Amino acid sequence: MTDQQQARTEALERVVERVTSWQETATEGTVHEELDRGLREAGVTLTQDQRDRVAHQISEGEEVDVQELAADSEGGGPA
């Protein structure tokens, strides 16, 4: 794993953990907003499809495979 990919993975893990920590009381729209905010703060970009999928997974209480998400080069990288 390259240093950039490692940094991307760690940033995504922090964002997903933060949003997941309070998702039980939030609507999917709120989860999406908080996910977007966290990604901006972390300087990480995802495609619209990836963002939608992650927001849905968090809203449904599903596990997000951060390793797979970080490895997906279509999603961009640090902004």
mmCIF file of the C-alpha atoms, coordinates in Angstrom:
data_MODEL
# 
_entry.id   MODEL 
# 
loop_
_atom_site.group_PDB 
_atom_site.id 
_atom_site.type_symbol 
_atom_site.label_atom_id 
_atom_site.label_alt_id 
_atom_site.label_comp_id 
_atom_site.label_asym_id 
_atom_site.label_entity_id 
_atom_site.label_seq_id 
_atom_site.pdbx_PDB_ins_code 
_atom_site.Cartn_x 
_atom_site.Cartn_y 
_atom_site.Cartn_z 
_atom_site.occupancy 
_atom_site.B_iso_or_equiv 
_atom_site.pdbx_formal_charge 
_atom_site.auth_seq_id 
_atom_site.auth_comp_id 
_atom_site.auth_asym_id 
_atom_site.auth_atom_id 
_atom_site.pdbx_PDB_model_num 
ATOM 1  C CA . MET A 1 1  ? 0.000   0.000  0.000  1.00 0.00 ? 1  MET A CA 1 
ATOM 2  C CA . THR A 1 2  ? 1.400   3.379  -0.961 1.00 0.00 ? 2  THR A CA 1 
ATOM 3  C CA . ASP A 1 3  ? 1.685   6.212  1.547  1.00 0.00 ? 3  ASP A CA 1 
ATOM 4  C CA . GLN A 1 4  ? -1.085  8.100  -0.268 1.00 0.00 ? 4  GLN A CA 1 
ATOM 5  C CA . GLN A 1 5  ? -3.388  5.077  -0.210 1.00 0.00 ? 5  GLN A CA 1 
ATOM 6  C CA . GLN A 1 6  ? -2.612  4.521  3.490  1.00 0.00 ? 6  GLN A CA 1 
ATOM 7  C CA . ALA A 1 7  ? -3.426  8.154  4.260  1.00 0.00 ? 7  ALA A CA 1 
ATOM 8  C CA . ARG A 1 8  ? -6.651  7.894  2.238  1.00 0.00 ? 8  ARG A CA 1 
ATOM 9  C CA . THR A 1 9  ? -7.644  4.717  4.083  1.00 0.00 ? 9  THR A CA 1 
ATOM 10 C CA . GLU A 1 10 ? -6.988  6.254  7.489  1.00 0.00 ? 10 GLU A CA 1 
ATOM 11 C CA . ALA A 1 11 ? -8.911  9.422  6.611  1.00 0.00 ? 11 ALA A CA 1 
ATOM 12 C CA . LEU A 1 12 ? -11.874 7.421  5.315  1.00 0.00 ? 12 LEU A CA 1 
ATOM 13 C CA . GLU A 1 13 ? -11.857 5.252  8.456  1.00 0.00 ? 13 GLU A CA 1 
ATOM 14 C CA . ARG A 1 14 ? -12.022 8.349  10.671 1.00 0.00 ? 14 ARG A CA 1 
ATOM 15 C CA . VAL A 1 15 ? -14.860 9.868  8.637  1.00 0.00 ? 15 VAL A CA 1 
ATOM 16 C CA . VAL A 1 16 ? -16.899 6.652  8.571  1.00 0.00 ? 16 VAL A CA 1 
ATOM 17 C CA . GLU A 1 17 ? -16.360 6.083  12.316 1.00 0.00 ? 17 GLU A CA 1 
ATOM 18 C CA . ARG A 1 18 ? -17.430 9.647  13.103 1.00 0.00 ? 18 ARG A CA 1 
ATOM 19 C CA . VAL A 1 19 ? -20.609 9.491  11.036 1.00 0.00 ? 19 VAL A CA 1 
ATOM 20 C CA . THR A 1 20 ? -21.435 5.950  12.191 1.00 0.00 ? 20 THR A CA 1 
ATOM 21 C CA . SER A 1 21 ? -21.104 6.911  15.859 1.00 0.00 ? 21 SER A CA 1 
ATOM 22 C CA . TRP A 1 22 ? -24.368 8.874  15.865 1.00 0.00 ? 22 TRP A CA 1 
ATOM 23 C CA . GLN A 1 23 ? -26.202 7.526  12.797 1.00 0.00 ? 23 GLN A CA 1 
ATOM 24 C CA . GLU A 1 24 ? -28.927 5.703  14.764 1.00 0.00 ? 24 GLU A CA 1 
ATOM 25 C CA . THR A 1 25 ? -30.825 8.927  15.378 1.00 0.00 ? 25 THR A CA 1 
ATOM 26 C CA . ALA A 1 26 ? -30.170 10.558 12.011 1.00 0.00 ? 26 ALA A CA 1 
ATOM 27 C CA . THR A 1 27 ? -31.997 10.410 8.704  1.00 0.00 ? 27 THR A CA 1 
ATOM 28 C CA . GLU A 1 28 ? -30.124 9.200  5.630  1.00 0.00 ? 28 GLU A CA 1 
ATOM 29 C CA . GLY A 1 29 ? -30.086 12.804 4.381  1.00 0.00 ? 29 GLY A CA 1 
ATOM 30 C CA . THR A 1 30 ? -28.362 13.945 7.559  1.00 0.00 ? 30 THR A CA 1 
ATOM 31 C CA . VAL A 1 31 ? -25.904 11.062 7.352  1.00 0.00 ? 31 VAL A CA 1 
ATOM 32 C CA . HIS A 1 32 ? -25.134 12.122 3.770  1.00 0.00 ? 32 HIS A CA 1 
ATOM 33 C CA . GLU A 1 33 ? -24.563 15.742 4.848  1.00 0.00 ? 33 GLU A CA 1 
ATOM 34 C CA . GLU A 1 34 ? -22.285 14.712 7.698  1.00 0.00 ? 34 GLU A CA 1 
ATOM 35 C CA . LEU A 1 35 ? -20.411 12.303 5.446  1.00 0.00 ? 35 LEU A CA 1 
ATOM 36 C CA . ASP A 1 36 ? -19.830 15.093 2.933  1.00 0.00 ? 36 ASP A CA 1 
ATOM 37 C CA . ARG A 1 37 ? -18.672 17.435 5.706  1.00 0.00 ? 37 ARG A CA 1 
ATOM 38 C CA . GLY A 1 38 ? -16.272 14.816 7.065  1.00 0.00 ? 38 GLY A CA 1 
ATOM 39 C CA . LEU A 1 39 ? -14.871 14.062 3.619  1.00 0.00 ? 39 LEU A CA 1 
ATOM 40 C CA . ARG A 1 40 ? -14.270 17.777 2.972  1.00 0.00 ? 40 ARG A CA 1 
ATOM 41 C CA . GLU A 1 41 ? -12.543 18.196 6.335  1.00 0.00 ? 41 GLU A CA 1 
ATOM 42 C CA . ALA A 1 42 ? -10.381 15.121 5.669  1.00 0.00 ? 42 ALA A CA 1 
ATOM 43 C CA . GLY A 1 43 ? -9.548  16.289 2.139  1.00 0.00 ? 43 GLY A CA 1 
ATOM 44 C CA . VAL A 1 44 ? -10.834 13.044 0.622  1.00 0.00 ? 44 VAL A CA 1 
ATOM 45 C CA . THR A 1 45 ? -13.059 12.752 -2.428 1.00 0.00 ? 45 THR A CA 1 
ATOM 46 C CA . LEU A 1 46 ? -15.472 10.005 -3.430 1.00 0.00 ? 46 LEU A CA 1 
ATOM 47 C CA . THR A 1 47 ? -17.667 9.645  -6.480 1.00 0.00 ? 47 THR A CA 1 
ATOM 48 C CA . GLN A 1 48 ? -21.356 10.422 -6.103 1.00 0.00 ? 48 GLN A CA 1 
ATOM 49 C CA . ASP A 1 49 ? -22.152 6.697  -6.302 1.00 0.00 ? 49 ASP A CA 1 
ATOM 50 C CA . GLN A 1 50 ? -19.612 5.904  -3.576 1.00 0.00 ? 50 GLN A CA 1 
ATOM 51 C CA . ARG A 1 51 ? -20.953 8.664  -1.324 1.00 0.00 ? 51 ARG A CA 1 
ATOM 52 C CA . ASP A 1 52 ? -24.529 7.454  -1.821 1.00 0.00 ? 52 ASP A CA 1 
ATOM 53 C CA . ARG A 1 53 ? -23.543 3.839  -1.111 1.00 0.00 ? 53 ARG A CA 1 
ATOM 54 C CA . VAL A 1 54 ? -21.585 4.726  2.035  1.00 0.00 ? 54 VAL A CA 1 
ATOM 55 C CA . ALA A 1 55 ? -24.367 6.981  3.358  1.00 0.00 ? 55 ALA A CA 1 
ATOM 56 C CA . HIS A 1 56 ? -26.887 4.191  2.753  1.00 0.00 ? 56 HIS A CA 1 
ATOM 57 C CA . GLN A 1 57 ? -24.676 1.580  4.424  1.00 0.00 ? 57 GLN A CA 1 
ATOM 58 C CA . ILE A 1 58 ? -24.189 3.806  7.477  1.00 0.00 ? 58 ILE A CA 1 
ATOM 59 C CA . SER A 1 59 ? -27.918 4.593  7.658  1.00 0.00 ? 59 SER A CA 1 
ATOM 60 C CA . GLU A 1 60 ? -28.756 0.893  7.507  1.00 0.00 ? 60 GLU A CA 1 
ATOM 61 C CA . GLY A 1 61 ? -26.166 0.008  10.146 1.00 0.00 ? 61 GLY A CA 1 
ATOM 62 C CA . GLU A 1 62 ? -24.149 -1.983 7.620  1.00 0.00 ? 62 GLU A CA 1 
ATOM 63 C CA . GLU A 1 63 ? -20.390 -2.255 7.773  1.00 0.00 ? 63 GLU A CA 1 
ATOM 64 C CA . VAL A 1 64 ? -18.492 -0.036 5.338  1.00 0.00 ? 64 VAL A CA 1 
ATOM 65 C CA . ASP A 1 65 ? -15.471 -1.708 3.729  1.00 0.00 ? 65 ASP A CA 1 
ATOM 66 C CA . VAL A 1 66 ? -13.095 1.226  4.020  1.00 0.00 ? 66 VAL A CA 1 
ATOM 67 C CA . GLN A 1 67 ? -10.160 -0.732 2.597  1.00 0.00 ? 67 GLN A CA 1 
ATOM 68 C CA . GLU A 1 68 ? -12.087 -1.467 -0.600 1.00 0.00 ? 68 GLU A CA 1 
ATOM 69 C CA . LEU A 1 69 ? -13.383 2.086  -0.793 1.00 0.00 ? 69 LEU A CA 1 
ATOM 70 C CA . ALA A 1 70 ? -9.893  3.556  -0.375 1.00 0.00 ? 70 ALA A CA 1 
ATOM 71 C CA . ALA A 1 71 ? -8.445  1.226  -2.990 1.00 0.00 ? 71 ALA A CA 1 
ATOM 72 C CA . ASP A 1 72 ? -11.014 2.228  -5.598 1.00 0.00 ? 72 ASP A CA 1 
ATOM 73 C CA . SER A 1 73 ? -9.059  4.628  -7.807 1.00 0.00 ? 73 SER A CA 1 
ATOM 74 C CA . GLU A 1 74 ? -12.269 5.891  -9.447 1.00 0.00 ? 74 GLU A CA 1 
ATOM 75 C CA . GLY A 1 75 ? -13.115 7.654  -6.208 1.00 0.00 ? 75 GLY A CA 1 
ATOM 76 C CA . GLY A 1 76 ? -10.304 10.126 -6.393 1.00 0.00 ? 76 GLY A CA 1 
ATOM 77 C CA . GLY A 1 77 ? -8.023  10.803 -3.499 1.00 0.00 ? 77 GLY A CA 1 
ATOM 78 C CA . PRO A 1 78 ? -6.989  13.634 -1.317 1.00 0.00 ? 78 PRO A CA 1 
ATOM 79 C CA . ALA A 1 79 ? -8.557  16.796 -2.637 1.00 0.00 ? 79 ALA A CA 1 
# 
